[in-house]
Short mmCIF file of C-alpha atoms and ligand atoms in Angstrom, two decimals:
data_model
loop_
_atom_site.label_atom_id
_atom_site.label_comp_id
_atom_site.label_asym_id
_atom_site.label_seq_id
_atom_site.Cartn_x
_atom_site.Cartn_y
_atom_site.Cartn_z
CA MET A 1 0.00 0.00 0.00
CA GLN A 2 1.37 3.39 -0.95
CA PHE A 3 1.54 6.15 1.66
CA PHE A 4 0.63 9.66 0.57
CA LEU A 5 0.72 12.59 2.99
CA ASP A 6 -2.49 14.64 3.20
CA THR A 7 -1.02 18.12 3.64
CA ALA A 8 0.25 21.25 1.93
CA ASN A 9 2.86 21.84 4.63
CA LEU A 10 6.39 21.61 3.28
CA ASP A 11 8.07 20.84 6.63
CA GLN A 12 5.78 17.84 7.16
CA ILE A 13 6.37 16.66 3.59
CA CYS A 14 10.16 16.86 3.95
CA GLU A 15 10.09 15.11 7.33
CA VAL A 16 8.11 12.11 6.06
CA ARG A 17 10.13 12.06 2.84
CA ASP A 18 13.33 11.89 4.87
CA LEU A 19 11.92 8.94 6.82
CA GLY A 20 11.67 7.19 3.45
CA LEU A 21 7.91 6.74 3.80
CA LEU A 22 6.60 9.27 1.28
CA ASP A 23 5.08 7.90 -1.94
CA GLY A 24 3.08 11.03 -2.81
CA VAL A 25 1.07 13.99 -1.51
CA THR A 26 -2.56 15.05 -1.65
CA THR A 27 -3.66 18.64 -1.15
CA ASN A 28 -7.03 20.34 -1.32
CA PRO A 29 -8.15 24.00 -1.24
CA THR A 30 -8.51 23.92 2.56
CA LEU A 31 -4.99 22.55 3.10
CA LEU A 32 -3.39 25.09 0.72
CA ALA A 33 -5.36 27.95 2.28
CA ARG A 34 -4.12 26.85 5.72
CA GLU A 35 -0.52 27.46 4.63
CA GLY A 36 -1.31 31.07 3.59
CA GLY A 37 0.90 33.06 1.20
CA ASP A 38 1.09 32.47 -2.52
CA TRP A 39 -0.59 29.12 -3.25
CA ARG A 40 1.07 28.89 -6.68
CA GLU A 41 4.49 29.14 -5.13
CA GLN A 42 3.57 26.61 -2.44
CA ALA A 43 2.17 24.14 -4.98
CA SER A 44 5.30 24.43 -7.07
CA LEU A 45 7.57 23.85 -4.04
CA ILE A 46 5.54 20.76 -3.10
CA CYS A 47 5.80 19.32 -6.62
CA ASP A 48 9.57 19.85 -6.59
CA ALA A 49 9.97 18.26 -3.13
CA VAL A 50 8.01 15.09 -3.87
CA ASP A 51 9.23 12.17 -5.92
CA GLY A 52 5.73 10.84 -6.59
CA PRO A 53 2.22 12.00 -7.47
CA VAL A 54 0.97 15.33 -6.07
CA SER A 55 -2.79 15.93 -6.17
CA LEU A 56 -3.83 19.55 -6.78
CA GLU A 57 -7.55 20.32 -6.83
CA VAL A 58 -9.59 22.42 -9.23
CA ILE A 59 -11.89 25.11 -7.84
CA ALA A 60 -14.15 25.26 -10.91
CA THR A 61 -17.57 23.63 -10.99
CA THR A 62 -18.15 23.52 -14.76
CA HIS A 63 -16.34 21.00 -16.94
CA GLU A 64 -14.99 23.65 -19.32
CA GLU A 65 -13.47 25.61 -16.43
CA MET A 66 -12.17 22.42 -14.79
CA ILE A 67 -10.31 21.49 -17.98
CA LYS A 68 -8.86 25.01 -18.21
CA GLU A 69 -7.71 24.83 -14.58
CA ALA A 70 -6.35 21.31 -15.04
CA LYS A 71 -4.15 22.53 -17.91
CA ASP A 72 -2.76 25.22 -15.61
CA LEU A 73 -2.26 22.83 -12.65
CA VAL A 74 -0.23 20.31 -14.67
CA SER A 75 2.24 23.09 -15.49
CA PHE A 76 3.45 22.90 -11.85
CA GLY A 77 5.20 19.59 -12.45
CA GLU A 78 5.13 16.30 -14.31
CA ASN A 79 3.95 14.60 -11.11
CA VAL A 80 0.67 16.57 -10.83
CA VAL A 81 -2.58 14.62 -10.57
CA VAL A 82 -5.64 16.83 -10.98
CA LYS A 83 -8.29 16.43 -8.30
CA ILE A 84 -11.81 16.66 -9.71
CA PRO A 85 -14.93 16.77 -7.51
CA MET A 86 -17.43 13.91 -7.83
CA ILE A 87 -20.17 15.94 -9.51
CA ALA A 88 -21.75 15.54 -12.96
CA GLU A 89 -19.59 18.34 -14.41
CA GLY A 90 -16.53 16.64 -12.95
CA LEU A 91 -17.45 13.36 -14.62
CA LYS A 92 -17.82 15.23 -17.93
CA ALA A 93 -14.33 16.63 -17.53
CA LEU A 94 -12.80 13.18 -16.88
CA LYS A 95 -13.17 11.94 -20.45
CA GLU A 96 -11.40 14.90 -22.00
CA LEU A 97 -8.68 14.91 -19.37
CA ARG A 98 -8.03 11.23 -20.01
CA GLU A 99 -7.78 11.94 -23.76
CA ARG A 100 -5.21 14.61 -22.95
CA GLU A 101 -3.35 12.08 -20.75
CA ILE A 102 -3.88 14.22 -17.65
CA LYS A 103 -4.15 12.00 -14.58
CA THR A 104 -7.16 12.57 -12.35
CA ASN A 105 -8.10 11.89 -8.75
CA VAL A 106 -11.86 11.99 -8.20
CA THR A 107 -12.42 13.49 -4.78
CA LEU A 108 -15.33 13.78 -2.34
CA VAL A 109 -16.35 10.17 -3.02
CA PHE A 110 -18.79 8.84 -0.42
CA SER A 111 -20.27 5.72 -2.04
CA PRO A 112 -19.07 2.68 -4.02
CA THR A 113 -21.38 3.59 -6.91
CA GLN A 114 -19.76 7.04 -7.21
CA ALA A 115 -16.40 5.25 -7.32
CA LEU A 116 -17.73 2.92 -10.04
CA LEU A 117 -18.66 5.92 -12.24
CA ALA A 118 -15.23 7.49 -11.81
CA ALA A 119 -13.51 4.18 -12.62
CA LYS A 120 -15.63 3.68 -15.76
CA LEU A 121 -14.54 7.11 -16.97
CA GLY A 122 -10.86 6.33 -16.48
CA ALA A 123 -9.92 8.21 -13.31
CA ALA A 124 -6.42 7.30 -12.14
CA TYR A 125 -7.54 7.49 -8.48
CA VAL A 126 -10.78 7.65 -6.50
CA SER A 127 -10.71 9.17 -3.03
CA PRO A 128 -13.30 7.76 -0.60
CA PHE A 129 -13.56 10.06 2.45
CA VAL A 130 -13.81 7.55 5.30
CA GLY A 131 -13.50 9.85 8.34
CA ARG A 132 -16.29 12.16 7.25
CA LEU A 133 -18.63 9.15 6.83
CA ASP A 134 -17.66 7.73 10.23
CA ALA A 135 -18.57 11.11 11.74
CA LEU A 136 -22.13 10.58 10.44
CA SER A 137 -22.32 7.08 11.99
CA GLN A 138 -21.79 5.44 8.59
CA ASN A 139 -19.00 2.93 8.17
CA GLY A 140 -16.49 4.54 5.81
CA MET A 141 -14.30 1.45 5.49
CA GLU A 142 -17.25 -0.75 4.49
CA GLY A 143 -17.59 1.36 1.34
CA VAL A 144 -13.87 0.95 0.60
CA ASP A 145 -14.24 -2.83 0.91
CA GLN A 146 -17.11 -2.76 -1.60
CA MET A 147 -15.06 -0.57 -3.98
CA ARG A 148 -12.23 -3.12 -3.83
CA THR A 149 -14.65 -5.92 -4.80
CA ILE A 150 -16.17 -3.89 -7.64
CA PHE A 151 -12.80 -2.84 -9.09
CA ASP A 152 -11.48 -6.41 -8.88
CA ASN A 153 -14.68 -7.84 -10.44
CA TYR A 154 -14.17 -5.75 -13.56
CA GLY A 155 -10.42 -5.28 -13.66
CA PHE A 156 -10.50 -1.48 -13.31
CA ASN A 157 -7.03 0.06 -13.10
CA THR A 158 -8.32 3.01 -11.05
CA LYS A 159 -6.52 3.11 -7.71
CA ILE A 160 -8.45 3.31 -4.45
CA LEU A 161 -6.92 6.17 -2.44
CA VAL A 162 -8.37 6.16 1.07
CA ALA A 163 -8.79 9.76 2.28
CA SER A 164 -10.14 11.69 5.27
CA VAL A 165 -8.12 9.43 7.53
CA ARG A 166 -8.48 10.04 11.26
CA HIS A 167 -6.47 7.33 13.07
CA PRO A 168 -4.23 4.25 12.71
CA MET A 169 -7.24 1.87 12.53
CA HIS A 170 -8.11 3.42 9.16
CA VAL A 171 -4.58 2.53 8.01
CA LEU A 172 -4.85 -1.04 9.33
CA GLU A 173 -8.26 -1.63 7.76
CA SER A 174 -7.16 -0.11 4.43
CA ALA A 175 -4.19 -2.48 4.31
CA LEU A 176 -6.39 -5.49 5.17
CA ILE A 177 -8.89 -4.57 2.45
CA GLY A 178 -6.11 -4.06 -0.09
CA ALA A 179 -6.59 -0.35 -0.83
CA ASP A 180 -3.91 0.81 -3.28
CA VAL A 181 -3.06 4.06 -1.51
CA ILE A 182 -3.89 5.82 1.73
CA THR A 183 -3.41 9.54 2.25
CA ILE A 184 -2.54 10.16 5.87
CA PRO A 185 -2.37 13.33 7.97
CA TYR A 186 1.03 13.95 9.55
CA SER A 187 -0.35 13.36 13.08
CA THR A 188 -1.50 9.85 12.15
CA ILE A 189 1.90 8.95 10.65
CA THR A 190 3.42 9.83 14.03
CA GLN A 191 0.83 7.65 15.82
CA LEU A 192 1.64 4.70 13.54
CA MET A 193 5.23 4.59 14.76
CA LYS A 194 4.45 4.68 18.46
CA HIS A 195 3.85 1.84 20.90
CA PRO A 196 4.30 2.17 24.68
CA LEU A 197 5.82 -1.34 24.84
CA THR A 198 8.48 -0.28 22.30
CA ASP A 199 9.43 2.69 24.50
CA SER A 200 9.42 0.75 27.79
CA GLY A 201 11.22 -2.20 26.18
CA LEU A 202 14.00 0.01 24.82
CA ALA A 203 14.35 1.82 28.16
CA SER A 204 14.73 -1.52 29.95
CA PHE A 205 17.29 -2.87 27.43
CA LEU A 206 19.39 0.28 27.79
CA ALA A 207 19.14 0.24 31.61
CA ASP A 208 20.20 -3.44 31.75
CA TRP A 209 23.17 -2.72 29.47
CA GLU A 210 24.20 0.24 31.60
CA THR A 211 24.08 -1.95 34.76
CA PHE A 212 26.13 -4.66 33.01
CA GLN A 213 28.77 -2.15 31.85
CA ASN A 214 29.12 -0.72 35.37
CA GLN A 215 29.66 -4.08 37.06
CA PRO A 216 32.93 -4.20 38.96
O1 LIG G 1 -7.62 15.65 1.08
C1 LIG G 1 -8.83 14.98 1.11
C2 LIG G 1 -9.23 14.49 2.45
O2 LIG G 1 -8.26 13.62 2.95
C3 LIG G 1 -9.64 15.54 3.42
O3 LIG G 1 -9.93 14.96 4.63
O4 LIG G 1 -9.67 15.51 7.00
O5 LIG G 1 -10.77 17.18 5.51
O6 LIG G 1 -11.94 15.05 6.08
P1 LIG G 1 -10.63 15.72 5.87
#
């Protein structure tokens, strides 16, 4: 399973990249706005820093405008994947973008049937938002499991990119289901590394060694 970082923050991107865990980055308008400053400059810095796909999202809501924006967004780097919202106009844009060999990530996906439409139209990625569904007492991961079955039934190449991740259990369940990619917030990457028994075990090994070294 590939690990993308769900952020527009360059420090976080470089830190996870330097750990060797970064396969790509996903951004959205909220994440870029959170960084402030010139979003074009920030997007360009992110594309340069990442050796892997970087999702940049369109703001337009008509297919003509989405295609225009997509052409601009791909100028930031060869690794840009254009995020298109899961609306009828977005679906219309997918066909033309595929013809132009522009990779797309269909975002704001909340049901397996939405994912099926995006896959039929040749999206490179679909992004099911699991955390936002969980918050409404719906099981986000159940939908991902169904998407996996549907894509395998028909041999779709579209990758399932689990998004809106809230905690390590989303990572575990995604890996068990066989999602292709998960985009993780920086805080969850940190949680994945930690276990209290690792910390107490290391402390005890080091203390025992220290005692052994100080024996008369
Ligand atoms: O980037 C898309 C998605 O991961 C956003 O998630 O945390 O805003 O629900 P969130």
